[in-house]
PDB file of C-alpha atoms and ligand atoms in Angstrom:
ATOM      1  CA  UNK S   1     127.896  73.909  41.285  1.00 43.00           C
ATOM      2  CA  UNK S   2     131.013  71.849  40.809  1.00 41.00           C
ATOM      3  CA  UNK S   3     132.313  73.589  37.649  1.00 41.00           C
ATOM      4  CA  UNK S   4     132.115  76.946  39.528  1.00 44.00           C
ATOM      5  CA  UNK S   5     133.825  75.778  42.694  1.00 46.00           C
ATOM      6  CA  UNK S   6     136.810  74.249  40.959  1.00 42.00           C
ATOM      7  CA  UNK S   7     138.302  77.437  39.492  1.00 42.00           C
ATOM      8  CA  UNK S   8     137.722  79.245  42.805  1.00 45.00           C
ATOM      9  CA  UNK S   9     139.831  76.720  44.700  1.00 41.00           C
ATOM     10  CA  UNK S  10     142.556  77.101  42.120  1.00 41.00           C
ATOM     11  CA  UNK S  11     142.419  80.885  42.312  1.00 41.00           C
ATOM     12  CA  UNK S  12     143.211  80.844  46.082  1.00 42.00           C
ATOM     13  CA  UNK S  13     146.801  80.286  45.111  1.00 44.00           C
ATOM     14  CA  UNK S  14     146.977  83.075  42.574  1.00 40.00           C
ATOM     15  CA  UNK S  15     147.049  86.327  44.590  1.00 43.00           C
ATOM     16  CA  UNK S  16     145.978  87.949  47.897  1.00 46.00           C
ATOM     17  CA  UNK S  17     143.253  90.053  46.394  1.00 45.00           C
ATOM     18  CA  UNK S  18     141.436  87.049  45.102  1.00 46.00           C
ATOM     19  CA  UNK S  19     142.125  85.113  48.286  1.00 46.00           C
ATOM     20  CA  UNK S  20     140.500  87.820  50.460  1.00 47.00           C
ATOM     21  CA  UNK S  21     137.460  87.848  48.264  1.00 49.00           C
ATOM     22  CA  UNK S  22     137.189  84.103  48.551  1.00 44.00           C
ATOM     23  CA  UNK S  23     137.636  84.187  52.333  1.00 48.00           C
ATOM     24  CA  UNK S  24     134.529  86.345  52.507  1.00 51.00           C
ATOM     25  CA  UNK S  25     132.498  83.725  50.674  1.00 51.00           C
ATOM     26  CA  UNK S  26     131.628  81.566  53.739  1.00 56.00           C
ATOM     27  CA  UNK S  27     130.392  84.699  55.570  1.00 52.00           C
ATOM     28  CA  UNK S  28     128.191  85.675  52.610  1.00 51.00           C
ATOM     29  CA  UNK S  29     126.885  82.122  52.345  1.00 49.00           C
ATOM     30  CA  UNK S  30     126.139  82.152  56.101  1.00 47.00           C
ATOM     31  CA  UNK S  31     124.233  85.460  55.785  1.00 48.00           C
ATOM     32  CA  UNK S  32     122.218  84.131  52.838  1.00 48.00           C
ATOM     33  CA  UNK S  33     121.416  80.942  54.738  1.00 45.00           C
ATOM     34  CA  UNK S  34     120.339  83.009  57.773  1.00 45.00           C
ATOM     35  CA  UNK S  35     118.120  85.224  55.604  1.00 47.00           C
ATOM     36  CA  UNK S  36     116.527  82.170  54.027  1.00 47.00           C
ATOM     37  CA  UNK S  37     115.928  80.493  57.387  1.00 45.00           C
ATOM     38  CA  UNK S  38     114.490  83.633  59.030  1.00 45.00           C
ATOM     39  CA  UNK S  39     112.455  84.408  55.927  1.00 47.00           C
ATOM     40  CA  UNK S  40     111.126  80.876  55.855  1.00 45.00           C
ATOM     41  CA  UNK S  41     110.074  81.049  59.506  1.00 41.00           C
ATOM     42  CA  UNK S  42     108.329  84.406  58.951  1.00 42.00           C
ATOM     43  CA  UNK S  43     106.503  83.173  55.845  1.00 42.00           C
ATOM     44  CA  UNK S  44     105.331  79.967  57.501  1.00 41.00           C
ATOM     45  CA  UNK S  45     104.125  81.925  60.553  1.00 40.00           C
ATOM     46  CA  UNK S  46     102.369  84.409  58.292  1.00 37.00           C
ATOM     47  CA  UNK S  47     100.556  81.764  56.303  1.00 38.00           C
ATOM     48  CA  UNK S  48      99.489  79.976  59.461  1.00 36.00           C
ATOM     49  CA  UNK S  49      98.074  83.201  60.823  1.00 38.00           C
ATOM     50  CA  UNK S  50      96.379  83.924  57.480  1.00 37.00           C
ATOM     51  CA  UNK S  51      94.663  80.562  57.207  1.00 39.00           C
ATOM     52  CA  UNK S  52      93.669  80.723  60.884  1.00 38.00           C
ATOM     53  CA  UNK S  53      91.763  83.935  60.189  1.00 40.00           C
ATOM     54  CA  UNK S  54      90.279  82.852  56.887  1.00 41.00           C
ATOM     55  CA  UNK S  55      88.668  79.602  58.025  1.00 41.00           C
ATOM     56  CA  UNK S  56      85.944  81.075  60.252  1.00 43.00           C
ATOM     57  CA  UNK S  57      85.204  83.784  57.657  1.00 45.00           C
ATOM     58  CA  UNK S  58      84.371  81.265  54.925  1.00 43.00           C
ATOM     59  CA  UNK S  59      82.175  78.574  56.505  1.00 45.00           C
ATOM     60  CA  UNK S  60      80.679  77.537  53.162  1.00 48.00           C
ATOM     61  CA  UNK S  61      83.253  77.111  50.418  1.00 46.00           C
ATOM     62  CA  UNK S  62      81.999  78.479  47.131  1.00 47.00           C
ATOM     63  CA  UNK S  63      83.313  77.696  43.688  1.00 46.00           C
ATOM     64  CA  UNK S  64      85.227  80.669  42.316  1.00 45.00           C
ATOM     65  CA  UNK S  65      83.740  82.515  39.402  1.00 49.00           C
ATOM     66  CA  UNK S  66      85.865  81.412  36.472  1.00 49.00           C
ATOM     67  CA  UNK S  67      85.610  81.646  32.727  1.00 48.00           C
ATOM     68  CA  UNK S  68      83.401  78.831  31.549  1.00 52.00           C
ATOM     69  CA  UNK S  69      81.706  78.397  34.942  1.00 69.00           C
ATOM     70  CA  UNK S  70      78.656  80.114  33.507  1.00 79.00           C
ATOM     71  CA  UNK S  71      78.525  77.927  30.414  1.00 81.00           C
ATOM     72  CA  UNK S  72      77.159  74.951  32.358  1.00 92.00           C
ATOM     73  CA  UNK S  73      73.891  76.819  32.995  1.00 96.00           C
ATOM     74  CA  UNK S  74      71.071  76.948  30.449  1.00 97.00           C
ATOM     75  CA  UNK S  75      69.855  80.545  30.359  1.00 97.00           C
ATOM     76  CA  UNK S  76      67.933  80.248  27.088  1.00 96.00           C
ATOM     77  CA  UNK S  77      65.319  77.514  27.502  1.00 96.00           C
ATOM     78  CA  UNK S  78      62.158  78.880  29.203  1.00 96.00           C
ATOM     79  CA  UNK S  79      61.822  75.660  31.259  1.00 97.00           C
ATOM     80  CA  UNK S  80      65.404  75.948  32.584  1.00 97.00           C
ATOM     81  CA  UNK S  81      65.659  76.847  36.277  1.00 98.00           C
ATOM     82  CA  UNK S  82      68.378  79.320  35.266  1.00 98.00           C
ATOM     83  CA  UNK S  83      66.564  80.928  32.308  1.00 98.00           C
ATOM     84  CA  UNK S  84      67.091  84.670  31.957  1.00 97.00           C
ATOM     85  CA  UNK S  85      63.898  86.531  31.132  1.00 96.00           C
ATOM     86  CA  UNK S  86      63.938  90.302  30.732  1.00 94.00           C
ATOM     87  CA  UNK S  87      62.766  93.059  28.395  1.00 92.00           C
ATOM     88  CA  UNK S  88      65.129  91.825  25.675  1.00 94.00           C
ATOM     89  CA  UNK S  89      64.421  88.136  26.288  1.00 96.00           C
ATOM     90  CA  UNK S  90      60.636  87.749  26.580  1.00 96.00           C
ATOM     91  CA  UNK S  91      58.606  84.566  26.946  1.00 97.00           C
ATOM     92  CA  UNK S  92      56.039  83.455  24.404  1.00 96.00           C
ATOM     93  CA  UNK S  93      52.448  84.344  25.268  1.00 95.00           C
ATOM     94  CA  UNK S  94      51.526  80.670  25.435  1.00 95.00           C
ATOM     95  CA  UNK S  95      54.364  79.636  27.768  1.00 96.00           C
ATOM     96  CA  UNK S  96      53.002  78.071  30.959  1.00 97.00           C
ATOM     97  CA  UNK S  97      55.318  76.020  33.211  1.00 97.00           C
ATOM     98  CA  UNK S  98      54.120  72.407  33.453  1.00 97.00           C
ATOM     99  CA  UNK S  99      54.920  71.818  37.138  1.00 98.00           C
ATOM    100  CA  UNK S 100      53.098  74.644  38.928  1.00 98.00           C
ATOM    101  CA  UNK S 101      52.122  73.864  42.528  1.00 98.00           C
ATOM    102  CA  UNK S 102      50.820  75.823  45.515  1.00 98.00           C
ATOM    103  CA  UNK S 103      53.573  76.022  48.141  1.00 98.00           C
ATOM    104  CA  UNK S 104      52.836  75.489  51.825  1.00 98.00           C
ATOM    105  CA  UNK S 105      53.583  79.028  52.941  1.00 97.00           C
ATOM    106  CA  UNK S 106      51.584  81.987  54.270  1.00 98.00           C
ATOM    107  CA  UNK S 107      49.860  83.934  51.475  1.00 98.00           C
ATOM    108  CA  UNK S 108      48.803  87.532  51.025  1.00 97.00           C
ATOM    109  CA  UNK S 109      45.092  87.829  51.842  1.00 95.00           C
ATOM    110  CA  UNK S 110      43.842  88.979  48.457  1.00 94.00           C
ATOM    111  CA  UNK S 111      46.332  87.043  46.324  1.00 96.00           C
ATOM    112  CA  UNK S 112      44.900  85.971  42.960  1.00 94.00           C
ATOM    113  CA  UNK S 113      44.482  82.301  42.076  1.00 94.00           C
ATOM    114  CA  UNK S 114      47.334  82.450  39.547  1.00 94.00           C
ATOM    115  CA  UNK S 115      49.771  84.069  41.930  1.00 97.00           C
ATOM    116  CA  UNK S 116      49.509  81.330  44.555  1.00 98.00           C
ATOM    117  CA  UNK S 117      51.385  78.990  42.225  1.00 98.00           C
ATOM    118  CA  UNK S 118      55.115  78.575  41.683  1.00 98.00           C
ATOM    119  CA  UNK S 119      57.151  75.855  39.997  1.00 98.00           C
ATOM    120  CA  UNK S 120      57.873  72.727  42.041  1.00 98.00           C
ATOM    121  CA  UNK S 121      61.560  73.618  42.596  1.00 98.00           C
ATOM    122  CA  UNK S 122      60.602  77.121  43.730  1.00 98.00           C
ATOM    123  CA  UNK S 123      57.939  75.728  46.077  1.00 98.00           C
ATOM    124  CA  UNK S 124      60.341  73.305  47.776  1.00 98.00           C
ATOM    125  CA  UNK S 125      62.982  76.002  48.236  1.00 98.00           C
ATOM    126  CA  UNK S 126      60.398  78.514  49.424  1.00 98.00           C
ATOM    127  CA  UNK S 127      59.026  76.122  52.053  1.00 98.00           C
ATOM    128  CA  UNK S 128      62.527  75.336  53.355  1.00 98.00           C
ATOM    129  CA  UNK S 129      63.431  79.023  53.456  1.00 98.00           C
ATOM    130  CA  UNK S 130      60.162  79.978  55.192  1.00 98.00           C
ATOM    131  CA  UNK S 131      60.827  77.324  57.839  1.00 98.00           C
ATOM    132  CA  UNK S 132      64.362  78.616  58.421  1.00 98.00           C
ATOM    133  CA  UNK S 133      63.062  82.190  58.693  1.00 98.00           C
ATOM    134  CA  UNK S 134      60.308  81.068  61.096  1.00 98.00           C
ATOM    135  CA  UNK S 135      62.988  79.535  63.329  1.00 98.00           C
ATOM    136  CA  UNK S 136      64.381  83.053  63.657  1.00 97.00           C
ATOM    137  CA  UNK S 137      60.988  84.631  64.298  1.00 97.00           C
ATOM    138  CA  UNK S 138      60.311  85.880  60.771  1.00 98.00           C
ATOM    139  CA  UNK S 139      57.176  84.837  58.921  1.00 98.00           C
ATOM    140  CA  UNK S 140      57.584  85.000  55.154  1.00 98.00           C
ATOM    141  CA  UNK S 141      54.396  85.743  53.236  1.00 98.00           C
ATOM    142  CA  UNK S 142      54.006  85.083  49.521  1.00 98.00           C
ATOM    143  CA  UNK S 143      52.722  88.270  47.925  1.00 98.00           C
ATOM    144  CA  UNK S 144      52.872  87.042  44.360  1.00 97.00           C
ATOM    145  CA  UNK S 145      54.228  83.962  42.589  1.00 98.00           C
ATOM    146  CA  UNK S 146      53.336  82.820  39.085  1.00 97.00           C
ATOM    147  CA  UNK S 147      51.612  85.273  36.786  1.00 96.00           C
ATOM    148  CA  UNK S 148      50.144  84.225  33.482  1.00 96.00           C
ATOM    149  CA  UNK S 149      50.746  86.262  30.345  1.00 96.00           C
ATOM    150  CA  UNK S 150      47.182  87.540  30.519  1.00 95.00           C
ATOM    151  CA  UNK S 151      47.410  88.555  34.169  1.00 94.00           C
ATOM    152  CA  UNK S 152      50.647  90.452  33.491  1.00 93.00           C
ATOM    153  CA  UNK S 153      49.009  92.175  30.525  1.00 94.00           C
ATOM    154  CA  UNK S 154      46.121  93.317  32.744  1.00 94.00           C
ATOM    155  CA  UNK S 155      48.517  94.437  35.493  1.00 92.00           C
ATOM    156  CA  UNK S 156      50.637  96.517  33.127  1.00 94.00           C
ATOM    157  CA  UNK S 157      47.551  98.130  31.589  1.00 95.00           C
ATOM    158  CA  UNK S 158      46.243  99.190  34.973  1.00 94.00           C
ATOM    159  CA  UNK S 159      49.665 100.525  36.040  1.00 94.00           C
ATOM    160  CA  UNK S 160      50.047 102.405  32.745  1.00 94.00           C
ATOM    161  CA  UNK S 161      46.604 103.882  33.180  1.00 95.00           C
ATOM    162  CA  UNK S 162      47.495 105.055  36.691  1.00 94.00           C
ATOM    163  CA  UNK S 163      50.989 106.454  36.128  1.00 93.00           C
ATOM    164  CA  UNK S 164      51.651 106.510  32.391  1.00 94.00           C
ATOM    165  CA  UNK S 165      53.399 103.949  30.200  1.00 93.00           C
ATOM    166  CA  UNK S 166      56.914 105.346  30.738  1.00 92.00           C
ATOM    167  CA  UNK S 167      56.652 105.259  34.510  1.00 92.00           C
ATOM    168  CA  UNK S 168      54.916 101.883  34.537  1.00 91.00           C
ATOM    169  CA  UNK S 169      57.825 100.504  32.503  1.00 90.00           C
ATOM    170  CA  UNK S 170      60.265 101.170  35.356  1.00 88.00           C
ATOM    171  CA  UNK S 171      58.417  99.057  37.907  1.00 88.00           C
ATOM    172  CA  UNK S 172      56.186  96.693  35.987  1.00 90.00           C
ATOM    173  CA  UNK S 173      56.929  94.236  33.227  1.00 90.00           C
ATOM    174  CA  UNK S 174      54.938  94.037  30.045  1.00 92.00           C
ATOM    175  CA  UNK S 175      53.306  90.717  29.242  1.00 93.00           C
ATOM    176  CA  UNK S 176      55.945  88.140  28.278  1.00 95.00           C
ATOM    177  CA  UNK S 177      58.755  90.126  29.903  1.00 94.00           C
ATOM    178  CA  UNK S 178      57.978  89.186  33.493  1.00 95.00           C
ATOM    179  CA  UNK S 179      59.947  86.598  35.438  1.00 96.00           C
ATOM    180  CA  UNK S 180      56.720  85.844  37.263  1.00 96.00           C
ATOM    181  CA  UNK S 181      55.555  83.994  34.130  1.00 97.00           C
ATOM    182  CA  UNK S 182      58.375  81.463  34.692  1.00 98.00           C
ATOM    183  CA  UNK S 183      57.011  80.404  38.087  1.00 98.00           C
ATOM    184  CA  UNK S 184      60.527  80.975  39.441  1.00 98.00           C
ATOM    185  CA  UNK S 185      60.018  84.497  40.813  1.00 98.00           C
ATOM    186  CA  UNK S 186      58.277  85.536  44.020  1.00 98.00           C
ATOM    187  CA  UNK S 187      57.430  88.794  45.740  1.00 98.00           C
ATOM    188  CA  UNK S 188      57.760  88.361  49.496  1.00 98.00           C
ATOM    189  CA  UNK S 189      56.807  90.361  52.553  1.00 98.00           C
ATOM    190  CA  UNK S 190      56.718  89.855  56.325  1.00 98.00           C
ATOM    191  CA  UNK S 191      53.485  89.012  58.146  1.00 97.00           C
ATOM    192  CA  UNK S 192      53.246  92.693  59.180  1.00 96.00           C
ATOM    193  CA  UNK S 193      53.164  93.725  55.478  1.00 97.00           C
ATOM    194  CA  UNK S 194      55.615  96.476  56.300  1.00 97.00           C
ATOM    195  CA  UNK S 195      56.857  98.194  53.112  1.00 98.00           C
ATOM    196  CA  UNK S 196      55.190  95.685  50.794  1.00 97.00           C
ATOM    197  CA  UNK S 197      56.479  96.321  47.252  1.00 96.00           C
ATOM    198  CA  UNK S 198      58.363  99.366  48.506  1.00 97.00           C
ATOM    199  CA  UNK S 199      62.096 100.040  48.574  1.00 96.00           C
ATOM    200  CA  UNK S 200      61.962 100.506  52.358  1.00 98.00           C
ATOM    201  CA  UNK S 201      61.317  96.731  52.537  1.00 98.00           C
ATOM    202  CA  UNK S 202      65.116  96.457  52.474  1.00 97.00           C
ATOM    203  CA  UNK S 203      65.269  97.910  56.007  1.00 98.00           C
ATOM    204  CA  UNK S 204      62.612  95.673  57.528  1.00 98.00           C
ATOM    205  CA  UNK S 205      63.715  92.639  59.509  1.00 98.00           C
ATOM    206  CA  UNK S 206      62.233  90.418  56.778  1.00 98.00           C
ATOM    207  CA  UNK S 207      64.081  92.296  54.056  1.00 98.00           C
ATOM    208  CA  UNK S 208      67.330  92.113  56.014  1.00 98.00           C
ATOM    209  CA  UNK S 209      66.904  88.397  56.638  1.00 98.00           C
ATOM    210  CA  UNK S 210      66.279  87.706  52.944  1.00 98.00           C
ATOM    211  CA  UNK S 211      69.261  89.781  51.866  1.00 98.00           C
ATOM    212  CA  UNK S 212      71.509  87.761  54.152  1.00 98.00           C
ATOM    213  CA  UNK S 213      70.083  84.255  53.740  1.00 98.00           C
ATOM    214  CA  UNK S 214      68.057  83.901  50.505  1.00 98.00           C
ATOM    215  CA  UNK S 215      70.989  82.611  48.427  1.00 98.00           C
ATOM    216  CA  UNK S 216      71.375  79.588  50.735  1.00 98.00           C
ATOM    217  CA  UNK S 217      67.930  78.465  49.588  1.00 98.00           C
ATOM    218  CA  UNK S 218      68.582  79.167  45.913  1.00 98.00           C
ATOM    219  CA  UNK S 219      67.152  82.677  45.589  1.00 98.00           C
ATOM    220  CA  UNK S 220      68.764  85.895  44.395  1.00 98.00           C
ATOM    221  CA  UNK S 221      67.514  89.464  44.749  1.00 98.00           C
ATOM    222  CA  UNK S 222      67.004  89.937  41.046  1.00 98.00           C
ATOM    223  CA  UNK S 223      66.790  93.727  40.614  1.00 97.00           C
ATOM    224  CA  UNK S 224      69.700  95.352  42.415  1.00 96.00           C
ATOM    225  CA  UNK S 225      70.217  98.915  43.553  1.00 95.00           C
ATOM    226  CA  UNK S 226      72.232 100.977  41.068  1.00 96.00           C
ATOM    227  CA  UNK S 227      71.750  98.399  38.293  1.00 96.00           C
ATOM    228  CA  UNK S 228      68.523  99.827  36.900  1.00 93.00           C
ATOM    229  CA  UNK S 229      70.082 100.466  33.483  1.00 93.00           C
ATOM    230  CA  UNK S 230      71.103  96.807  33.248  1.00 95.00           C
ATOM    231  CA  UNK S 231      68.028  95.038  34.599  1.00 94.00           C
ATOM    232  CA  UNK S 232      65.558  97.588  33.249  1.00 91.00           C
ATOM    233  CA  UNK S 233      63.861  97.814  36.643  1.00 92.00           C
ATOM    234  CA  UNK S 234      64.138  99.836  39.803  1.00 93.00           C
ATOM    235  CA  UNK S 235      65.623  98.217  42.913  1.00 96.00           C
ATOM    236  CA  UNK S 236      63.190  95.578  44.204  1.00 97.00           C
ATOM    237  CA  UNK S 237      64.449  94.062  47.464  1.00 98.00           C
ATOM    238  CA  UNK S 238      61.214  92.003  47.690  1.00 98.00           C
ATOM    239  CA  UNK S 239      61.474  90.293  44.288  1.00 98.00           C
ATOM    240  CA  UNK S 240      63.378  87.044  44.563  1.00 98.00           C
ATOM    241  CA  UNK S 241      64.242  84.712  41.758  1.00 98.00           C
ATOM    242  CA  UNK S 242      64.948  81.008  42.188  1.00 98.00           C
ATOM    243  CA  UNK S 243      68.079  79.799  40.349  1.00 98.00           C
ATOM    244  CA  UNK S 244      69.312  76.979  42.656  1.00 98.00           C
ATOM    245  CA  UNK S 245      71.676  77.255  45.615  1.00 98.00           C
ATOM    246  CA  UNK S 246      74.955  76.918  43.710  1.00 97.00           C
ATOM    247  CA  UNK S 247      74.237  79.688  41.216  1.00 98.00           C
ATOM    248  CA  UNK S 248      72.411  81.870  43.760  1.00 98.00           C
ATOM    249  CA  UNK S 249      75.432  81.779  46.065  1.00 98.00           C
ATOM    250  CA  UNK S 250      77.861  82.542  43.251  1.00 97.00           C
ATOM    251  CA  UNK S 251      75.770  85.421  41.884  1.00 98.00           C
ATOM    252  CA  UNK S 252      75.086  86.896  45.332  1.00 98.00           C
ATOM    253  CA  UNK S 253      78.757  86.809  46.287  1.00 97.00           C
ATOM    254  CA  UNK S 254      79.726  88.367  42.949  1.00 97.00           C
ATOM    255  CA  UNK S 255      77.451  91.360  43.599  1.00 97.00           C
ATOM    256  CA  UNK S 256      76.433  91.204  39.946  1.00 97.00           C
ATOM    257  CA  UNK S 257      73.062  91.050  38.255  1.00 97.00           C
ATOM    258  CA  UNK S 258      72.160  87.888  36.347  1.00 97.00           C
ATOM    259  CA  UNK S 259      72.713  89.775  33.079  1.00 97.00           C
ATOM    260  CA  UNK S 260      76.242  90.808  34.125  1.00 97.00           C
ATOM    261  CA  UNK S 261      77.115  87.415  35.565  1.00 97.00           C
ATOM    262  CA  UNK S 262      76.275  85.740  32.261  1.00 96.00           C
ATOM    263  CA  UNK S 263      77.931  88.554  30.288  1.00 95.00           C
ATOM    264  CA  UNK S 264      74.771  89.582  28.449  1.00 95.00           C
ATOM    265  CA  UNK S 265      75.769  93.216  28.872  1.00 90.00           C
ATOM    266  CA  UNK S 266      79.031  95.102  28.322  1.00 76.00           C
TER     267      UNK S 266
HETATM  268 ZN1   ZN G 301      58.120  90.560  41.416  1.00 84.80          ZN
END
């Protein structure tokens, strides 16, 4: 500042033209100061208003999805709670989770012995979620949990027999390709069995409740609408996959499938 001011002071004595220009300087400085002050007041008001609105909209802070955030999750080991199993990433025929338990939750009447089981982490989350739903008048019923390789093989065969292999492929997994073999996936329904295993389940009060709350208990809706080409399956609002609350919340808020979230597809 000083080296600029000095020649200006000197120039006041040189001629009128320069003197007039210099006389204007305090006015210009005053205007700039005013603009800065008014601008500052407006910005501070604006930010206060902004944060005042944002706080109630985001009651649970969630870690932003950043590069590298996905690298802390193990998606490759079958035992990992965040393993990704799909048609391209099947499980071995002999894979059986070693911590299968029967959760304390209502079960579909004719559920098979296998399907009553889920992994311990899934069971705990399922029980907590069922309790929370019950507090809001919704009874969650377990339609299907763990499925062994053999059970899945039998299921696919019977579906293929009924509707053809191509059609069966869109709604049923082949043996080894089903998340149900991980013990981390569940098919749920309300106690009224309305729209069980049907897309209209989305509109039921149970379906709506799950869509809104499941992520808080560590579950994601695994096969999303409009993402059939990525997941390989039709929209299944009843099929929930346990991945833990942190990842479930991040994936749900991203609106992405697990494959997209972990950049397994273009
Ligand atoms: Zn399912």
